[in-house]
Tab-separated table of C-alpha atoms in Angstrom:
chain	number	residue	atom	x	y	z
A	359	MET	CA	72.111	105.735	-18.054
A	360	MET	CA	71.283	105.266	-21.755
A	361	LEU	CA	71.537	101.521	-21.225
A	362	GLU	CA	69.243	101.662	-18.187
A	363	THR	CA	66.660	103.604	-20.181
A	364	ALA	CA	66.811	101.146	-23.077
A	365	ARG	CA	66.437	98.190	-20.739
A	366	HIS	CA	63.488	99.769	-18.962
A	367	ARG	CA	61.767	100.530	-22.263
A	368	ILE	CA	62.170	96.964	-23.479
A	369	ALA	CA	61.201	95.481	-20.101
A	370	ALA	CA	58.066	97.626	-19.877
A	371	ASN	CA	56.785	97.550	-23.441
A	372	GLY	CA	58.887	95.180	-25.506
A	373	LEU	CA	61.575	95.599	-28.128
A	374	ARG	CA	59.134	97.164	-30.568
A	375	SER	CA	58.703	100.197	-28.296
A	376	LEU	CA	62.430	101.018	-28.201
A	377	LYS	CA	63.348	104.246	-30.002
A	378	VAL	CA	66.814	105.775	-30.049
A	379	ARG	CA	65.189	109.214	-29.722
A	380	ASP	CA	63.502	108.272	-26.431
A	381	VAL	CA	66.760	106.899	-25.059
A	382	ALA	CA	68.541	110.145	-25.950
A	383	GLU	CA	65.790	112.255	-24.374
A	384	ALA	CA	65.714	110.245	-21.154
A	385	ALA	CA	69.509	110.428	-20.862
A	386	ASP	CA	69.350	114.150	-21.696
A	387	CYS	CA	71.806	113.808	-24.561
A	388	SER	CA	71.727	113.959	-28.360
A	389	ILE	CA	70.784	111.087	-30.647
A	390	GLY	CA	74.367	111.327	-31.931
A	391	SER	CA	75.709	110.529	-28.462
A	392	VAL	CA	73.636	107.334	-28.335
A	393	TYR	CA	75.033	106.272	-31.728
A	394	ASN	CA	78.487	107.259	-30.525
A	395	GLU	CA	78.156	104.930	-27.564
A	396	PHE	CA	76.383	101.955	-29.203
A	397	ARG	CA	77.148	102.466	-32.907
A	398	ASP	CA	73.563	101.875	-34.048
A	399	PHE	CA	70.145	100.665	-32.942
A	400	ASP	CA	71.249	97.018	-33.061
A	401	GLY	CA	74.299	97.860	-30.937
A	402	LEU	CA	72.007	99.259	-28.261
A	403	VAL	CA	69.721	96.196	-28.332
A	404	LEU	CA	72.687	93.814	-28.278
A	405	THR	CA	74.104	95.548	-25.193
A	406	VAL	CA	70.786	95.062	-23.376
A	407	ASN	CA	70.552	91.457	-24.618
A	408	ARG	CA	74.081	90.621	-23.467
A	409	GLU	CA	73.143	91.708	-19.961
A	410	THR	CA	69.974	89.615	-20.153
A	411	ILE	CA	71.759	86.402	-21.134
A	412	ARG	CA	74.459	87.108	-18.530
A	413	ALA	CA	71.852	87.540	-15.778
A	414	LEU	CA	69.994	84.404	-16.913
A	415	THR	CA	73.210	82.361	-16.977
A	416	ASP	CA	74.112	83.553	-13.450
A	417	ARG	CA	70.753	82.299	-12.220
A	418	LEU	CA	71.111	78.946	-13.953
A	419	ILE	CA	74.662	78.420	-12.718
A	420	ALA	CA	73.518	79.132	-9.155
A	421	VAL	CA	71.216	76.070	-9.224
A	422	PRO	CA	72.613	73.457	-6.778
A	423	ALA	CA	74.316	70.578	-8.596
A	424	GLU	CA	74.582	67.919	-5.869
A	425	ASP	CA	71.645	65.853	-7.107
A	426	PRO	CA	71.364	65.682	-10.918
A	427	VAL	CA	67.591	65.117	-11.024
A	428	ARG	CA	67.021	68.039	-8.675
A	429	GLN	CA	69.423	70.099	-10.740
A	430	LEU	CA	67.396	69.481	-13.921
A	431	HIS	CA	64.235	70.516	-12.117
A	432	GLY	CA	66.069	73.493	-10.661
A	433	LEU	CA	67.270	74.615	-14.095
A	434	ALA	CA	63.734	74.465	-15.505
A	435	GLU	CA	62.383	76.332	-12.463
A	436	ALA	CA	65.110	78.970	-12.583
A	437	TYR	CA	64.404	79.536	-16.279
A	438	LEU	CA	60.685	79.872	-15.532
A	439	ALA	CA	61.328	82.325	-12.674
A	440	PHE	CA	63.615	84.448	-14.847
A	441	ALA	CA	61.185	84.351	-17.779
A	442	ALA	CA	58.274	85.345	-15.539
A	443	GLU	CA	60.216	88.289	-14.050
A	444	HIS	CA	61.785	89.455	-17.305
A	445	ALA	CA	59.360	88.296	-19.986
A	446	ASN	CA	59.983	91.167	-22.410
A	447	LEU	CA	63.762	91.156	-21.940
A	448	LEU	CA	63.931	87.440	-22.651
A	449	ARG	CA	61.640	87.822	-25.671
A	450	ALA	CA	63.900	90.594	-26.974
A	451	LEU	CA	66.874	88.238	-26.714
A	452	PHE	CA	65.203	85.644	-28.938
A	453	GLU	CA	63.262	87.953	-31.244
A	454	HIS	CA	65.947	90.484	-32.090
A	455	ARG	CA	67.203	90.324	-35.691
A	456	MET	CA	70.060	92.418	-37.021
A	457	GLY	CA	69.147	95.104	-39.558
A	458	ASP	CA	70.206	94.830	-43.213
A	459	ASP	CA	70.858	91.098	-42.870
A	460	ARG	CA	74.114	91.672	-41.011
A	461	PRO	CA	75.378	88.586	-39.185
A	462	PHE	CA	74.613	88.119	-35.531
A	463	PRO	CA	77.646	88.687	-33.267
A	464	GLU	CA	79.268	85.389	-32.270
A	465	ASP	CA	79.753	86.259	-28.604
A	466	ILE	CA	76.049	86.565	-27.794
A	467	LEU	CA	75.254	83.369	-29.705
A	468	SER	CA	77.806	81.390	-27.780
A	469	MET	CA	76.501	82.811	-24.482
A	470	VAL	CA	73.026	81.538	-25.355
A	471	MET	CA	74.399	78.160	-26.432
A	472	GLN	CA	76.324	77.860	-23.169
A	473	ALA	CA	73.201	78.549	-21.146
A	474	PHE	CA	71.282	75.962	-23.170
A	475	ALA	CA	74.077	73.433	-22.571
A	476	LEU	CA	73.686	73.560	-18.789
A	477	MET	CA	71.487	70.445	-18.751
A	478	HIS	CA	74.385	68.464	-20.195
A	479	ALA	CA	76.260	67.758	-16.939
A	480	PRO	CA	73.304	66.439	-14.913
A	481	LEU	CA	72.046	64.333	-17.852
A	482	ALA	CA	75.511	62.836	-18.363
A	483	ARG	CA	75.560	61.856	-14.685
A	484	LEU	CA	72.166	60.182	-14.952
A	485	LEU	CA	72.675	58.223	-18.160
A	486	PRO	CA	74.698	55.019	-17.988
A	487	ASP	CA	77.485	54.937	-20.570
A	488	PRO	CA	76.577	58.290	-22.130
A	489	ASP	CA	77.788	59.214	-25.607
A	490	PRO	CA	78.956	62.851	-25.267
A	491	GLU	CA	77.524	63.974	-28.593
A	492	GLU	CA	74.159	62.340	-27.935
A	493	VAL	CA	73.966	63.837	-24.463
A	494	ALA	CA	74.807	67.270	-25.880
A	495	LEU	CA	71.950	66.992	-28.369
A	496	LEU	CA	69.603	65.639	-25.720
A	497	ALA	CA	70.494	68.483	-23.351
A	498	ARG	CA	69.798	71.108	-25.992
A	499	THR	CA	66.581	69.395	-27.076
A	500	MET	CA	65.349	69.227	-23.489
A	501	PHE	CA	66.229	72.840	-22.803
A	502	SER	CA	64.568	73.928	-26.061
A	503	ALA	CA	61.452	72.019	-25.021
A	504	VAL	CA	61.481	73.723	-21.616
A	505	HIS	CA	61.947	77.063	-23.397
A	506	GLY	CA	58.926	76.356	-25.626
A	507	ILE	CA	56.702	75.344	-22.706
A	508	ILE	CA	57.688	78.435	-20.743
A	509	SER	CA	57.666	81.010	-23.518
A	510	LEU	CA	54.245	79.980	-24.835
A	511	GLY	CA	52.935	79.325	-21.335
A	512	LEU	CA	53.796	82.863	-20.302
A	513	GLU	CA	52.162	84.456	-23.349
A	514	GLU	CA	49.108	85.909	-21.686
A	515	ARG	CA	47.466	86.424	-25.042
A	516	MET	CA	48.267	82.962	-26.377
A	517	VAL	CA	48.290	80.730	-23.363
A	518	ALA	CA	49.489	77.269	-24.286
A	519	VAL	CA	49.574	76.284	-20.609
A	520	PRO	CA	47.691	78.327	-17.949
A	521	PRO	CA	50.271	80.217	-15.843
A	522	GLU	CA	49.212	78.757	-12.508
A	523	LYS	CA	49.646	75.271	-13.937
A	524	LEU	CA	52.928	76.074	-15.618
A	525	ARG	CA	55.317	75.296	-12.791
A	526	GLU	CA	53.618	72.001	-12.089
A	527	GLN	CA	53.474	71.040	-15.761
A	528	LEU	CA	57.139	71.828	-16.153
A	529	ALA	CA	58.104	69.559	-13.259
A	530	GLN	CA	55.892	66.825	-14.675
A	531	PHE	CA	57.459	67.320	-18.086
A	532	VAL	CA	60.993	66.889	-16.715
A	533	ASP	CA	59.972	63.809	-14.701
A	534	THR	CA	58.172	62.226	-17.646
A	535	HIS	CA	61.119	62.831	-19.906
A	536	LEU	CA	63.615	61.376	-17.438
A	537	ALA	CA	61.384	58.347	-16.951
A	538	GLY	CA	61.257	57.963	-20.730
A	539	LEU	CA	65.046	57.934	-20.751
A	540	GLY	CA	64.955	55.019	-18.330
A	541	ILE	CA	66.158	57.133	-15.404
A	542	LYS	CA	64.707	56.098	-12.057
A	543	ILE	CA	63.597	59.030	-9.922
A	544	GLY	CA	62.082	59.082	-6.449
A	545	ARG	CA	59.198	61.435	-7.113
A	546	THR	CA	55.488	61.285	-7.790
A	547	GLN	CA	55.274	60.745	-11.514
A	548	ALA	CA	53.129	62.294	-14.172
A	549	PHE	CA	49.869	60.346	-14.368
A	550	GLY	CA	51.230	57.968	-11.705
A	551	LYS	CA	51.865	55.297	-14.309
A	552	ILE	CA	55.634	55.163	-14.562
A	553	SER	CA	57.050	54.296	-11.106
B	1277	MET	CA	47.404	91.887	-54.133
B	1278	MET	CA	48.229	94.007	-51.073
B	1279	LEU	CA	47.935	90.884	-48.944
B	1280	GLU	CA	50.211	88.932	-51.284
B	1281	THR	CA	52.814	91.680	-51.103
B	1282	ALA	CA	52.656	91.821	-47.316
B	1283	ARG	CA	52.998	88.057	-47.062
B	1284	HIS	CA	55.953	88.009	-49.430
B	1285	ARG	CA	57.696	90.775	-47.487
B	1286	ILE	CA	57.267	88.946	-44.186
B	1287	ALA	CA	58.207	85.573	-45.675
B	1288	ALA	CA	61.359	86.977	-47.263
B	1289	ASN	CA	62.649	89.327	-44.573
B	1290	GLY	CA	60.534	88.979	-41.472
B	1291	LEU	CA	57.863	91.076	-39.824
B	1292	ARG	CA	60.326	93.867	-39.076
B	1293	SER	CA	60.760	94.568	-42.783
B	1294	LEU	CA	57.056	95.134	-43.436
B	1295	LYS	CA	56.166	98.741	-44.289
B	1296	VAL	CA	52.708	99.933	-45.304
B	1297	ARG	CA	54.354	102.244	-47.840
B	1298	ASP	CA	56.027	99.312	-49.639
B	1299	VAL	CA	52.756	97.405	-49.745
B	1300	ALA	CA	51.004	100.422	-51.270
B	1301	GLU	CA	53.768	100.898	-53.848
B	1302	ALA	CA	53.805	97.231	-54.855
B	1303	ALA	CA	50.018	97.218	-55.225
B	1304	ASP	CA	50.192	100.518	-57.105
B	1305	CYS	CA	47.763	102.225	-54.764
B	1306	SER	CA	47.861	104.888	-52.059
B	1307	ILE	CA	48.779	104.274	-48.430
B	1308	GLY	CA	45.223	105.362	-47.642
B	1309	SER	CA	43.855	102.448	-49.700
B	1310	VAL	CA	45.895	99.992	-47.624
B	1311	TYR	CA	44.507	101.496	-44.421
B	1312	ASN	CA	41.066	101.448	-45.971
B	1313	GLU	CA	41.370	97.726	-46.588
B	1314	PHE	CA	43.123	96.624	-43.374
B	1315	ARG	CA	42.357	99.512	-40.992
B	1316	ASP	CA	45.945	99.810	-39.718
B	1317	PHE	CA	49.346	98.136	-39.710
B	1318	ASP	CA	48.217	95.537	-37.171
B	1319	GLY	CA	45.180	94.749	-39.308
B	1320	LEU	CA	47.478	93.956	-42.228
B	1321	VAL	CA	49.728	91.719	-40.106
B	1322	LEU	CA	46.739	89.947	-38.558
B	1323	THR	CA	45.328	89.170	-42.001
B	1324	VAL	CA	48.634	87.553	-43.003
B	1325	ASN	CA	48.856	85.724	-39.649
B	1326	ARG	CA	45.310	84.368	-39.940
B	1327	GLU	CA	46.247	82.802	-43.261
B	1328	THR	CA	49.391	81.347	-41.706
B	1329	ILE	CA	47.590	79.653	-38.829
B	1330	ARG	CA	44.874	78.455	-41.238
B	1331	ALA	CA	47.480	76.880	-43.548
B	1332	LEU	CA	49.307	75.317	-40.589
B	1333	THR	CA	46.074	73.893	-39.187
B	1334	ASP	CA	45.170	72.402	-42.585
B	1335	ARG	CA	48.521	70.610	-42.642
B	1336	LEU	CA	48.138	69.312	-39.100
B	1337	ILE	CA	44.578	68.119	-39.663
B	1338	ALA	CA	45.717	66.226	-42.765
B	1339	VAL	CA	47.988	63.985	-40.656
B	1340	PRO	CA	46.548	60.423	-40.692
B	1341	ALA	CA	44.833	59.557	-37.425
B	1342	GLU	CA	44.558	55.746	-37.640
B	1343	ASP	CA	47.459	55.029	-35.309
B	1344	PRO	CA	47.744	57.477	-32.380
B	1345	VAL	CA	51.527	57.089	-31.907
B	1346	ARG	CA	52.112	57.673	-35.608
B	1347	GLN	CA	49.714	60.599	-35.487
B	1348	LEU	CA	51.756	62.264	-32.718
B	1349	HIS	CA	54.938	61.776	-34.734
B	1350	GLY	CA	53.129	63.006	-37.830
B	1351	LEU	CA	51.941	66.171	-36.062
B	1352	ALA	CA	55.477	66.975	-34.903
B	1353	GLU	CA	56.839	66.294	-38.389
B	1354	ALA	CA	54.137	68.339	-40.105
B	1355	TYR	CA	54.859	71.243	-37.762
B	1356	LEU	CA	58.579	70.960	-38.523
B	1357	ALA	CA	57.943	70.850	-42.275
B	1358	PHE	CA	55.688	73.890	-42.124
B	1359	ALA	CA	58.132	75.785	-39.886
B	1360	ALA	CA	61.025	74.973	-42.207
B	1361	GLU	CA	59.116	76.158	-45.277
B	1362	HIS	CA	57.562	79.233	-43.684
B	1363	ALA	CA	59.993	80.173	-40.903
B	1364	ASN	CA	59.398	83.929	-41.054
B	1365	LEU	CA	55.626	83.636	-41.411
B	1366	LEU	CA	55.423	81.369	-38.377
B	1367	ARG	CA	57.707	83.672	-36.391
B	1368	ALA	CA	55.499	86.620	-37.318
B	1369	LEU	CA	52.497	84.732	-35.935
B	1370	PHE	CA	54.160	84.300	-32.546
B	1371	GLU	CA	56.118	87.553	-32.373
B	1372	HIS	CA	53.457	90.007	-33.477
B	1373	ARG	CA	52.224	92.327	-30.715
B	1374	MET	CA	49.371	94.807	-31.153
B	1375	GLY	CA	50.315	98.486	-31.100
B	1376	ASP	CA	49.283	100.754	-28.199
B	1377	ASP	CA	48.594	97.782	-25.939
B	1378	ARG	CA	45.354	96.981	-27.717
B	1379	PRO	CA	44.040	93.491	-26.985
B	1380	PHE	CA	44.794	90.677	-29.367
B	1381	PRO	CA	41.752	89.581	-31.428
B	1382	GLU	CA	40.109	86.500	-29.951
B	1383	ASP	CA	39.609	84.665	-33.232
B	1384	ILE	CA	43.317	84.301	-34.016
B	1385	LEU	CA	44.100	83.236	-30.446
B	1386	SER	CA	41.511	80.506	-30.562
B	1387	MET	CA	42.807	79.310	-33.940
B	1388	VAL	CA	46.289	78.926	-32.431
B	1389	MET	CA	44.907	77.181	-29.359
B	1390	GLN	CA	42.945	74.785	-31.568
B	1391	ALA	CA	46.069	73.879	-33.520
B	1392	PHE	CA	47.969	73.318	-30.287
B	1393	ALA	CA	45.161	71.084	-29.020
B	1394	LEU	CA	45.523	68.619	-31.904
B	1395	MET	CA	47.696	66.279	-29.818
B	1396	HIS	CA	44.775	65.815	-27.433
B	1397	ALA	CA	42.893	63.131	-29.358
B	1398	PRO	CA	45.830	60.742	-29.952
B	1399	LEU	CA	47.081	61.163	-26.366
B	1400	ALA	CA	43.604	60.448	-24.992
B	1401	ARG	CA	43.525	57.232	-27.051
B	1402	LEU	CA	46.903	56.137	-25.696
B	1403	LEU	CA	46.386	56.872	-22.000
B	1404	PRO	CA	44.328	54.416	-19.977
B	1405	ASP	CA	41.554	56.142	-18.041
B	1406	PRO	CA	42.504	59.650	-19.156
B	1407	ASP	CA	41.308	62.689	-17.215
B	1408	PRO	CA	40.171	65.147	-19.930
B	1409	GLU	CA	41.625	68.206	-18.216
B	1410	GLU	CA	44.983	66.541	-17.587
B	1411	VAL	CA	45.169	65.281	-21.165
B	1412	ALA	CA	44.369	68.775	-22.432
B	1413	LEU	CA	47.228	70.231	-20.398
B	1414	LEU	CA	49.555	67.427	-21.434
B	1415	ALA	CA	48.685	67.925	-25.099
B	1416	ARG	CA	49.418	71.642	-24.932
B	1417	THR	CA	52.629	71.087	-22.968
B	1418	MET	CA	53.841	68.525	-25.484
B	1419	PHE	CA	52.987	70.726	-28.443
B	1420	SER	CA	54.676	73.715	-26.765
B	1421	ALA	CA	57.773	71.573	-26.230
B	1422	VAL	CA	57.747	70.523	-29.885
B	1423	HIS	CA	57.311	74.196	-30.833
B	1424	GLY	CA	60.341	75.153	-28.696
B	1425	ILE	CA	62.543	72.419	-30.155
B	1426	ILE	CA	61.583	73.382	-33.692
B	1427	SER	CA	61.653	77.163	-33.379
B	1428	LEU	CA	65.060	77.245	-31.698
B	1429	GLY	CA	66.351	74.397	-33.830
B	1430	LEU	CA	65.513	76.316	-36.988
B	1431	GLU	CA	67.170	79.539	-35.812
B	1432	GLU	CA	70.219	79.435	-37.998
B	1433	ARG	CA	71.908	82.058	-35.868
B	1434	MET	CA	71.056	80.416	-32.568
B	1435	VAL	CA	71.015	76.739	-33.294
B	1436	ALA	CA	69.773	74.834	-30.281
B	1437	VAL	CA	69.666	71.618	-32.334
B	1438	PRO	CA	71.553	71.318	-35.657
B	1439	PRO	CA	68.974	71.303	-38.486
B	1440	GLU	CA	70.022	67.964	-39.956
B	1441	LYS	CA	69.546	66.381	-36.544
B	1442	LEU	CA	66.292	68.138	-35.873
B	1443	ARG	CA	63.889	65.667	-37.425
B	1444	GLU	CA	65.555	62.745	-35.721
B	1445	GLN	CA	65.711	64.531	-32.367
B	1446	LEU	CA	62.057	65.405	-32.629
B	1447	ALA	CA	61.063	61.783	-33.236
B	1448	GLN	CA	63.245	60.708	-30.334
B	1449	PHE	CA	61.688	63.390	-28.160
B	1450	VAL	CA	58.157	62.177	-28.896
B	1451	ASP	CA	59.137	58.538	-28.286
B	1452	THR	CA	60.937	59.329	-25.043
B	1453	HIS	CA	58.004	61.337	-23.797
B	1454	LEU	CA	55.496	58.626	-24.644
B	1455	ALA	CA	57.707	56.030	-22.954
B	1456	GLY	CA	57.842	58.308	-19.908
B	1457	LEU	CA	54.046	58.325	-19.877
B	1458	GLY	CA	54.109	54.551	-19.710
B	1459	ILE	CA	52.908	54.135	-23.285
B	1460	LYS	CA	54.328	51.107	-25.057
B	1461	ILE	CA	55.428	51.799	-28.603
B	1462	GLY	CA	56.913	49.464	-31.179
B	1463	ARG	CA	59.829	51.615	-32.311
B	1464	THR	CA	63.539	51.916	-31.714
B	1465	GLN	CA	63.753	54.058	-28.612
B	1466	ALA	CA	65.930	56.997	-27.697
B	1467	PHE	CA	69.168	55.702	-26.229
B	1468	GLY	CA	67.861	52.147	-26.564
B	1469	LYS	CA	67.202	51.906	-22.855
B	1470	ILE	CA	63.451	51.838	-22.698
B	1471	SER	CA	62.663	48.621	-24.579
């Protein structure tokens, strides 16, 4: 119940709007009970963020893996769909900093890293003679690029790419990048100049 | 003086650590004087953020424009250098939200959009028969991708790309993307498979 309230607050108005007092009021309990359950404000945010990265990972893992090119497109699309539905929750995951310079818990970091590594398998299948370390870096770079395109593209106030164009641009981005890696793909290409 | 204090606070500990009271104390004035000068908390943050985007734009505009491929690499590198030096200030620019759902001031939005449009000119020079609208979208997509790679790559807690590899990965990213667009470039290519 407290967790639900916290998630709804963040989802509706962003991390900045989250107050322990409001969570306690909505759950009809004392502020002490919230601290008892989550230790502190960061503990509450981390619990919400763990559920966010878990839900995102579930979506990404559900992308069909038969065809590696389609899988890469599917991963980018699934990330976009999740980001569009849960913009504030995803922002909270990336924007949250621990108070008093305490270190970030390892478990949530490794969950994020695992999600960002999901482009590894399809890229390794597409590249001839892939070096595992290079593919790992490439996968994370590509996913970070997709993250940048989506997160800025979805900023209504700071639109790097207009929302209606975003899906299309993302597909074009993935195609262009694969073509740049020398991977042949049977799709209409960005600017029709690669084929 | 107040502005300097606010900037130093954000640069050292992030936007979250900024308190009007601390700014007033450091400037040896009343909280009322801070509000008098900047109107409210958001006004103070916006003043810092305007200086950040102005300084970033100055750096990007200073990148030599003779060779368009080198200019694109230079823009990515200049962004990385600025982000590495001013990580918290740049984060504050992208993470700041206005209180009470007030709209974001137009001037700062258009400054950000102008910075993100700086890849337009070199891309237009490189693409044969470029459609202005498509190049504009491509430029913003590419810059957003670069932004994603850099901002996640510099997150020490959430390293999408190890920092020492970041510069190299960024150059490879730009090359791969240009190759994918069918642009011939005289450099060693990512994975050596593009020629």
